[in-house]
Amino acid sequence: MHRTRVRVVEDALDANNTIARANRADFDRASVRVVNLMSAPGAGKTTLLERTLAGLGAVRAGVLEGDVQGSMDADRIAHLHVPVVQLNTDAGFGGECHLDANMVRSALAELPLADLDLLVIENVGNLVCPAEFRVGEDARAMVASVTEGEDKPLKYPLMFRACELVVINKIDLLEHVDFDLDRFLHHLDAVNPGVERMLVSARTGAGVEQFRDWLARRAARAPAPV
Amino acid sequence: MHRTRVRVVEDALDANNTIARANRADFDRASVRVVNLMSAPGAGKTTLLERTLAGLGAVRAGVLEGDVQGSMDADRIAHLHVPVVQLNTDAGFGGECHLDANMVRSALAELPLADLDLLVIENVGNLVCPAEFRVGEDARAMVASVTEGEDKPLKYPLMFRACELVVINKIDLLEHVDFDLDRFLHHLDAVNPGVERMLVSARTGAGVEQFRDWLARRAARAPAPV
């Protein structure tokens, strides 16, 4: 039975990759660079986007919000007058714990791709499955909050390994939590040596210009290899 | 294709429930009450267990630790001289994002069930799929941290609805974060009206005796209906 289960999963991943490539072809044709933004629930992805998307200057950004249920995050982003589409994953089952390429594909028609330079896909809050499903993105970034503890790179290695950027958020709380930053960085380098990282507080705004600059640089880059 | 996918998932849940009932029969035969403890990554499940298991008095407790990878949490619990078994979910695929009944079943032989009154199963940190898979438990409890924001009951309704207890953790950080407790409780009651809740700080120890008492009461109860 175990073998059967694994085979089904591999088929599903194979189908996902095929659709992810189709998404990427559409993004490339429209000259839109795409960032898949991931984190645990409540790590601060939406607040970070609120802080950074408004000041992107000439870069025309859009957002695809992935949530099990509700449109609270999309409503927050819409206040910035940024094009945003909410994708809910609760259609079947008790709710999918990640976005996959086909869900993203189903939203493409709702997105004004021709008017965008950058699309940020905010994934469902989860440190496991979102890292397993490509959605057609050029780059993957994650937000890790200092309130989550310094052991997380070792406990969720695929997520930390899959990303080109790790944003360490809520640094305004460093003095109030038991979080050894050096130890976290040591664990991070153990699973993804030298990965780009930045320290920010989306709440206070400290350091968020680093993320804004990173988004702007991604938007200006040639497409990454699929 | 969508229909096929849903059918496979339903089959998987059906098989899971069959195995969960077998687990429960084994637990009942050994007179062990079982709590499935869930949360987002880094919400403080292990710290809460460290704080409460030591002082359980006559209740003989054991722990089953679920993690994608590593044995850090099991090592922490072992320091309390509590029987603990680590279950890793990374055998196939990139790592399963939840425990299922069959994984728990595979660990039963390693647990000294005859010597226990209470087994706490610490699930993988995730607010979606763990709520969808029964593992043979009598009760489900979750830990929600105030750092995660007050919108979480609305964004992950199945998790908050599935639990008999919601432990609101990290209240020592309340004055340092933008978290409206009344609003969180309002959202909680919207998805699970009147569910038992308690305010604690596993870090400082504030309020943790409520959770210790809850565990002791669960251990003394007759088995819940499966």
Coordinates of C-alpha atoms in Angstrom, one line a residue:
Chain A
M1 CA 0.0 0.0 0.0
H2 CA 2.8 2.4 0.8
R3 CA 4.3 1.9 -2.7
T4 CA 1.0 2.8 -4.3
R5 CA 0.7 5.9 -2.2
V6 CA 4.1 7.1 -3.2
R7 CA 3.4 6.5 -6.9
V8 CA 0.2 8.6 -6.7
V9 CA 2.1 11.4 -5.2
E10 CA 4.9 11.3 -7.8
D11 CA 2.2 11.4 -10.6
A12 CA 0.7 14.4 -8.9
L13 CA 4.0 16.2 -8.7
D14 CA 4.8 15.4 -12.3
A15 CA 1.4 16.8 -13.4
N16 CA 2.1 19.9 -11.3
N17 CA 5.5 20.5 -12.9
T18 CA 3.9 20.3 -16.4
I19 CA 1.4 23.0 -15.4
A20 CA 4.0 25.1 -13.6
R21 CA 6.0 25.2 -16.9
A22 CA 2.9 26.4 -18.7
N23 CA 2.4 29.1 -16.1
R24 CA 6.0 30.2 -16.5
A25 CA 5.6 30.4 -20.3
D26 CA 2.7 32.7 -19.8
F27 CA 4.5 34.8 -17.3
D28 CA 7.6 35.1 -19.6
R29 CA 5.5 36.0 -22.6
A30 CA 4.0 38.9 -20.5
S31 CA 7.5 39.8 -19.2
V32 CA 6.3 39.3 -15.6
R33 CA 8.7 38.1 -13.0
V34 CA 7.1 36.0 -10.3
V35 CA 8.0 35.5 -6.6
N36 CA 6.5 32.7 -4.6
L37 CA 6.4 34.0 -1.0
M38 CA 6.1 31.4 1.8
S39 CA 6.1 31.1 5.6
A40 CA 4.5 29.6 8.6
P41 CA 1.0 31.0 9.6
G42 CA 1.4 34.5 11.1
A43 CA 5.0 35.1 10.2
G44 CA 4.1 38.4 8.6
K45 CA 4.1 37.9 4.8
T46 CA 1.1 40.2 4.3
T47 CA 2.4 43.0 6.6
L48 CA 5.7 42.8 4.8
L49 CA 4.0 43.2 1.4
E50 CA 1.9 46.1 2.8
R51 CA 5.1 47.8 3.8
T52 CA 7.0 47.2 0.5
L53 CA 4.7 47.1 -2.4
A54 CA 3.6 50.8 -2.1
G55 CA 7.1 52.1 -2.5
L56 CA 8.2 50.1 -5.5
G57 CA 8.4 53.1 -7.8
A58 CA 8.3 52.2 -11.5
V59 CA 7.8 48.5 -10.8
R60 CA 4.2 47.6 -11.4
A61 CA 3.4 44.9 -8.9
G62 CA 0.4 42.5 -8.5
V63 CA -0.4 40.0 -5.8
L64 CA -2.0 36.6 -5.8
E65 CA -3.2 35.7 -2.3
G66 CA -3.5 32.0 -1.3
D67 CA -5.6 31.2 1.7
V68 CA -7.6 28.2 2.8
Q69 CA -10.6 30.5 3.4
G70 CA -11.5 34.2 3.4
S71 CA -10.2 37.2 1.6
M72 CA -8.8 39.2 4.5
D73 CA -5.3 39.4 3.1
A74 CA -6.5 40.4 -0.4
D75 CA -8.6 43.1 1.2
R76 CA -5.5 44.5 3.0
I77 CA -3.5 44.5 -0.3
A78 CA -6.3 46.1 -2.2
H79 CA -6.1 49.1 0.1
L80 CA -2.7 49.8 -1.6
H81 CA -4.4 50.0 -5.0
V82 CA -2.3 47.0 -6.1
P83 CA -4.0 44.5 -8.4
V84 CA -4.8 41.5 -6.2
V85 CA -6.6 38.2 -6.7
Q86 CA -7.7 35.9 -3.8
L87 CA -7.4 32.2 -4.3
N88 CA -9.1 29.9 -1.7
T89 CA -8.0 26.3 -1.4
D90 CA -11.0 25.0 0.5
A91 CA -13.0 23.8 -2.5
G92 CA -12.5 20.1 -1.9
F93 CA -11.5 18.2 1.2
G94 CA -10.9 20.2 4.4
G95 CA -8.8 22.7 2.5
E96 CA -5.5 22.3 0.7
C97 CA -2.4 23.3 2.7
H98 CA -0.5 24.8 -0.3
L99 CA -1.0 26.4 -3.7
D100 CA -0.2 24.2 -6.7
A101 CA 0.4 25.1 -10.3
N102 CA -3.2 24.3 -11.4
M103 CA -4.7 26.6 -8.7
V104 CA -2.4 29.4 -9.8
R105 CA -3.3 28.7 -13.4
S106 CA -7.0 29.0 -12.6
A107 CA -6.4 32.6 -11.4
L108 CA -4.3 33.7 -14.4
A109 CA -7.2 35.0 -16.4
E110 CA -8.1 37.3 -13.4
L111 CA -4.7 38.9 -13.3
P112 CA -3.8 41.9 -15.6
L113 CA -0.5 40.2 -16.6
A114 CA 0.2 42.7 -19.4
D115 CA 0.2 45.6 -17.0
L116 CA 2.6 44.0 -14.5
D117 CA 6.3 43.7 -14.1
L118 CA 6.2 41.7 -10.9
L119 CA 3.7 39.2 -9.4
V120 CA 4.0 38.1 -5.8
I121 CA 2.2 34.9 -5.0
E122 CA 1.6 34.7 -1.2
N123 CA 1.3 31.0 -0.5
V124 CA -0.8 29.3 2.3
G125 CA 0.9 29.6 5.7
N126 CA 2.7 26.3 6.0
L127 CA 6.4 25.2 6.2
V128 CA 6.1 21.8 4.5
C129 CA 4.0 21.3 1.3
P130 CA 4.3 24.8 -0.3
A131 CA 8.0 24.0 -0.8
E132 CA 7.1 20.8 -2.8
F133 CA 4.9 22.4 -5.4
R134 CA 6.4 24.8 -8.0
V135 CA 3.8 27.2 -9.4
G136 CA 5.7 28.7 -12.3
E137 CA 7.7 31.2 -10.2
D138 CA 11.2 32.7 -11.0
A139 CA 12.2 32.8 -7.3
R140 CA 11.1 31.5 -4.0
A141 CA 11.4 33.6 -0.8
M142 CA 10.3 32.8 2.7
V143 CA 9.6 34.7 5.9
A144 CA 10.8 33.2 9.2
S145 CA 9.7 35.0 12.4
V146 CA 12.0 35.2 15.4
T147 CA 9.1 34.1 17.6
E148 CA 9.1 30.7 15.9
G149 CA 12.4 29.6 17.5
E150 CA 15.9 29.0 16.1
D151 CA 15.3 25.2 15.4
K152 CA 13.0 25.7 12.4
P153 CA 15.6 25.3 9.6
L154 CA 16.5 21.8 11.0
K155 CA 12.8 20.8 11.4
Y156 CA 11.6 22.0 8.0
P157 CA 14.7 21.7 5.9
L158 CA 13.1 21.5 2.5
M159 CA 11.4 24.9 2.9
F160 CA 14.6 26.6 4.0
R161 CA 16.6 24.8 1.2
A162 CA 14.0 25.6 -1.5
C163 CA 14.3 29.4 -1.1
E164 CA 16.6 31.9 -2.7
L165 CA 15.9 34.4 0.1
V166 CA 15.1 34.1 3.8
V167 CA 13.6 37.2 5.4
I168 CA 14.0 37.1 9.2
N169 CA 11.0 39.1 10.5
K170 CA 9.8 40.5 13.8
I171 CA 13.3 41.6 14.9
D172 CA 11.6 44.2 17.1
L173 CA 10.7 41.3 19.4
L174 CA 14.3 39.9 19.7
E175 CA 14.8 41.3 23.2
H176 CA 11.5 39.8 24.4
V177 CA 11.9 36.2 23.1
D178 CA 14.4 33.4 23.6
F179 CA 15.8 33.4 20.1
D180 CA 19.5 32.9 19.5
L181 CA 20.1 34.6 16.1
D182 CA 23.6 33.2 15.6
R183 CA 22.2 29.7 16.3
F184 CA 19.4 30.2 13.8
L185 CA 21.9 31.4 11.1
H186 CA 24.1 28.4 11.9
H187 CA 21.1 26.0 11.4
L188 CA 20.2 28.0 8.2
D189 CA 23.7 27.6 6.7
A190 CA 23.6 23.9 7.6
V191 CA 20.6 23.3 5.3
N192 CA 21.2 26.1 2.7
P193 CA 24.8 27.4 2.9
G194 CA 25.1 31.1 2.2
V195 CA 21.5 31.7 1.2
E196 CA 20.7 35.4 1.0
R197 CA 19.1 36.6 4.3
M198 CA 17.9 39.9 5.7
L199 CA 16.7 41.1 9.1
V200 CA 13.5 43.1 9.1
S201 CA 10.6 44.2 11.2
A202 CA 7.5 44.5 9.0
R203 CA 5.7 46.0 12.0
T204 CA 8.2 48.9 12.7
G205 CA 9.5 49.1 9.1
A206 CA 13.1 48.4 10.2
G207 CA 15.1 46.9 7.3
V208 CA 12.1 46.5 5.0
E209 CA 13.8 48.5 2.3
Q210 CA 16.1 45.5 1.8
F211 CA 13.1 43.4 0.8
R212 CA 11.7 46.2 -1.4
D213 CA 15.1 46.4 -3.2
W214 CA 15.2 42.7 -3.6
L215 CA 11.8 42.7 -5.2
A216 CA 12.8 45.5 -7.5
R217 CA 16.0 43.6 -8.5
R218 CA 13.9 40.4 -9.2
A219 CA 11.5 42.4 -11.4
A220 CA 14.4 43.8 -13.5
R221 CA 16.1 40.4 -14.0
A222 CA 15.9 38.1 -17.0
P223 CA 13.7 35.0 -16.4
A224 CA 15.4 32.3 -14.3
P225 CA 15.8 28.9 -15.9
V226 CA 12.5 26.9 -15.3
Chain B
M1 CA -9.0 14.8 -13.3
H2 CA -10.3 16.9 -10.5
R3 CA -12.9 14.2 -9.6
T4 CA -10.3 11.5 -9.6
R5 CA -8.1 13.5 -7.3
V6 CA -11.0 14.0 -4.8
R7 CA -11.9 10.3 -4.9
V8 CA -8.3 9.3 -4.0
V9 CA -8.3 11.7 -1.1
E10 CA -11.6 10.4 0.2
D11 CA -10.3 6.8 0.0
A12 CA -7.2 7.8 1.9
L13 CA -9.3 9.5 4.6
D14 CA -11.4 6.4 4.8
A15 CA -8.4 4.1 5.3
N16 CA -7.1 6.6 7.8
N17 CA -10.3 6.4 9.9
T18 CA -10.2 2.6 9.9
I19 CA -6.6 2.6 11.3
A20 CA -7.5 5.4 13.7
R21 CA -10.2 3.2 15.2
A22 CA -7.7 0.3 15.5
N23 CA -5.3 2.6 17.4
R24 CA -8.2 3.8 19.7
A25 CA -9.0 0.1 20.5
D26 CA -5.4 -0.5 21.5
F27 CA -5.3 2.7 23.6
D28 CA -8.6 1.8 25.3
R29 CA -7.5 -1.7 26.0
A30 CA -4.4 -0.3 27.8
S31 CA -6.5 2.4 29.5
V32 CA -4.5 5.2 28.0
R33 CA -6.2 8.5 27.2
V34 CA -4.7 10.2 24.1
V35 CA -4.5 13.9 23.3
N36 CA -3.6 15.1 19.8
L37 CA -1.7 18.4 20.3
M38 CA -1.5 20.7 17.2
S39 CA -0.4 24.2 16.3
A40 CA 1.5 26.2 13.7
P41 CA 5.3 25.9 13.7
G42 CA 6.9 27.6 16.7
A43 CA 3.7 28.2 18.6
G44 CA 5.2 26.6 21.7
K45 CA 3.8 23.0 22.0
T46 CA 7.1 21.5 23.2
T47 CA 7.8 24.3 25.7
L48 CA 4.3 23.9 27.0
L49 CA 4.8 20.1 27.4
E50 CA 8.1 20.7 29.2
R51 CA 6.4 23.0 31.6
T52 CA 3.5 20.7 32.4
L53 CA 4.4 17.0 32.1
A54 CA 6.9 17.1 35.0
G55 CA 4.2 18.2 37.5
L56 CA 1.4 15.8 36.6
G57 CA 1.7 13.9 39.9
A58 CA 0.2 10.4 39.8
V59 CA -0.6 10.6 36.1
R60 CA 1.9 8.6 34.1
A61 CA 2.4 10.5 30.8
G62 CA 4.2 9.6 27.6
V63 CA 4.8 11.6 24.4
L64 CA 4.9 10.8 20.7
E65 CA 6.7 13.5 18.8
G66 CA 5.9 14.1 15.2
D67 CA 8.3 16.1 13.1
V68 CA 9.3 16.2 9.4
Q69 CA 12.9 15.6 10.4
G70 CA 15.1 15.5 13.5
S71 CA 14.6 14.5 17.1
M72 CA 15.2 17.8 18.9
D73 CA 11.7 17.9 20.5
A74 CA 12.0 14.3 21.6
D75 CA 15.4 15.0 23.1
R76 CA 13.9 18.0 25.1
I77 CA 11.1 15.8 26.4
A78 CA 13.5 12.9 27.3
H79 CA 15.2 15.3 29.7
L80 CA 12.0 15.1 31.8
H81 CA 12.4 11.3 32.1
V82 CA 9.1 10.9 30.3
P83 CA 8.8 8.0 27.8
V84 CA 9.0 9.6 24.4
V85 CA 9.1 8.3 20.8
Q86 CA 10.1 10.4 17.8
L87 CA 8.2 9.9 14.6
N88 CA 9.7 11.5 11.4
T89 CA 7.5 12.0 8.4
D90 CA 10.2 12.5 5.8
A91 CA 10.4 8.9 4.6
G92 CA 8.8 9.5 1.2
F93 CA 8.2 12.7 -0.8
G94 CA 9.6 15.9 0.7
G95 CA 8.1 15.1 4.1
E96 CA 4.5 14.7 5.2
C97 CA 2.9 17.8 6.7
H98 CA 0.9 15.9 9.3
L99 CA 0.7 12.7 11.3
D100 CA -1.8 10.1 10.1
A101 CA -3.2 7.0 11.9
N102 CA -0.8 4.6 10.2
M103 CA 2.3 6.6 11.2
V104 CA 1.1 6.6 14.8
R105 CA 0.3 2.9 14.5
S106 CA 3.9 2.2 13.4
A107 CA 5.1 3.8 16.6
L108 CA 2.7 1.9 19.0
A109 CA 5.1 -1.0 19.6
E110 CA 7.8 1.5 20.8
L111 CA 5.5 3.0 23.4
P112 CA 5.1 1.4 26.9
L113 CA 1.3 1.7 26.7
A114 CA 0.7 -0.6 29.7
D115 CA 2.7 1.9 31.9
L116 CA 0.9 5.0 30.8
D117 CA -2.3 6.8 31.7
L118 CA -1.9 9.6 29.2
L119 CA -0.2 9.9 25.8
V120 CA 0.3 13.3 24.2
I121 CA 0.8 13.1 20.4
E122 CA 2.6 16.3 19.4
N123 CA 1.7 16.7 15.7
V124 CA 3.7 18.3 12.9
G125 CA 3.5 22.1 13.1
N126 CA 0.8 23.0 10.6
L127 CA -2.7 24.6 10.8
V128 CA -4.3 22.7 7.9
C129 CA -3.8 18.9 7.4
P130 CA -3.3 17.7 11.0
A131 CA -6.9 18.6 11.6
E132 CA -8.1 16.4 8.8
F133 CA -6.5 13.1 10.0
R134 CA -7.7 11.4 13.2
V135 CA -5.0 9.3 14.8
G136 CA -7.0 7.5 17.4
E137 CA -7.0 10.3 20.0
D138 CA -9.7 11.0 22.7
A139 CA -9.3 14.7 22.4
R140 CA -7.7 17.4 20.2
A141 CA -6.1 20.5 21.5
M142 CA -4.3 23.3 19.8
V143 CA -1.8 26.0 20.7
A144 CA -2.3 29.4 19.1
S145 CA 0.4 32.1 19.7
V146 CA -0.5 35.7 20.1
T147 CA 2.4 36.5 17.7
E148 CA 0.4 34.8 14.8
G149 CA -2.3 37.5 14.7
E150 CA -6.0 37.5 15.6
D151 CA -7.2 36.5 12.1
K152 CA -6.1 32.9 12.3
P153 CA -9.4 31.3 13.4
L154 CA -11.0 32.7 10.2
K155 CA -8.1 31.7 7.9
Y156 CA -7.7 28.1 9.3
P157 CA -11.3 27.4 10.5
L158 CA -11.1 23.6 10.4
M159 CA -8.2 23.5 12.9
F160 CA -10.0 25.8 15.3
R161 CA -13.2 23.9 14.9
A162 CA -11.7 20.4 15.3
C163 CA -10.3 21.1 18.8
E164 CA -11.8 20.7 22.2
L165 CA -9.3 23.1 23.7
V166 CA -7.5 26.2 22.4
V167 CA -4.4 27.2 24.4
I168 CA -3.5 30.9 23.7
N169 CA 0.2 31.0 24.3
K170 CA 2.9 33.7 24.6
I171 CA 0.7 36.1 26.5
D172 CA 4.0 37.6 27.9
L173 CA 4.4 39.2 24.5
L174 CA 0.9 40.8 24.4
E175 CA 2.2 44.2 25.2
H176 CA 4.8 44.0 22.4
V177 CA 2.6 42.8 19.5
D178 CA -0.4 44.1 17.6
F179 CA -2.8 41.4 18.8
D180 CA -6.4 42.3 19.8
L181 CA -7.4 39.5 22.1
D182 CA -11.1 40.3 22.1
R183 CA -11.1 40.2 18.4
F184 CA -9.3 36.9 18.3
L185 CA -11.8 35.4 20.8
H186 CA -14.7 36.9 18.7
H187 CA -13.2 35.1 15.6
L188 CA -12.7 31.9 17.7
D189 CA -16.3 31.9 18.8
A190 CA -17.4 32.5 15.2
V191 CA -15.9 29.2 14.1
N192 CA -16.2 27.1 17.3
P193 CA -18.7 28.8 19.7
G194 CA -17.8 28.5 23.4
V195 CA -14.8 26.2 22.9
E196 CA -12.7 25.9 26.0
R197 CA -9.8 28.3 25.9
M198 CA -7.0 29.3 28.3
L199 CA -4.4 32.0 28.3
V200 CA -0.8 30.9 29.1
S201 CA 2.9 31.8 28.7
A202 CA 4.8 28.6 28.4
R203 CA 8.0 30.7 28.6
T204 CA 7.2 32.4 31.9
G205 CA 5.0 29.7 33.3
A206 CA 2.0 32.0 33.7
G207 CA -1.3 30.0 33.5
V208 CA 0.3 26.7 32.5
E209 CA -1.3 25.0 35.6
Q210 CA -4.6 25.3 33.7
F211 CA -3.2 23.1 30.9
R212 CA -1.7 20.7 33.4
D213 CA -5.1 20.4 35.1
W214 CA -6.8 19.9 31.8
L215 CA -4.3 17.0 30.9
A216 CA -4.9 15.4 34.3
R217 CA -8.7 15.6 33.9
R218 CA -8.4 14.1 30.4
A219 CA -6.3 11.2 31.8
A220 CA -9.0 10.5 34.4
R221 CA -11.9 10.5 32.0
A222 CA -13.7 7.6 30.4
P223 CA -12.8 7.1 26.7
A224 CA -14.6 9.6 24.4
P225 CA -16.8 8.1 21.7
V226 CA -14.6 7.3 18.7

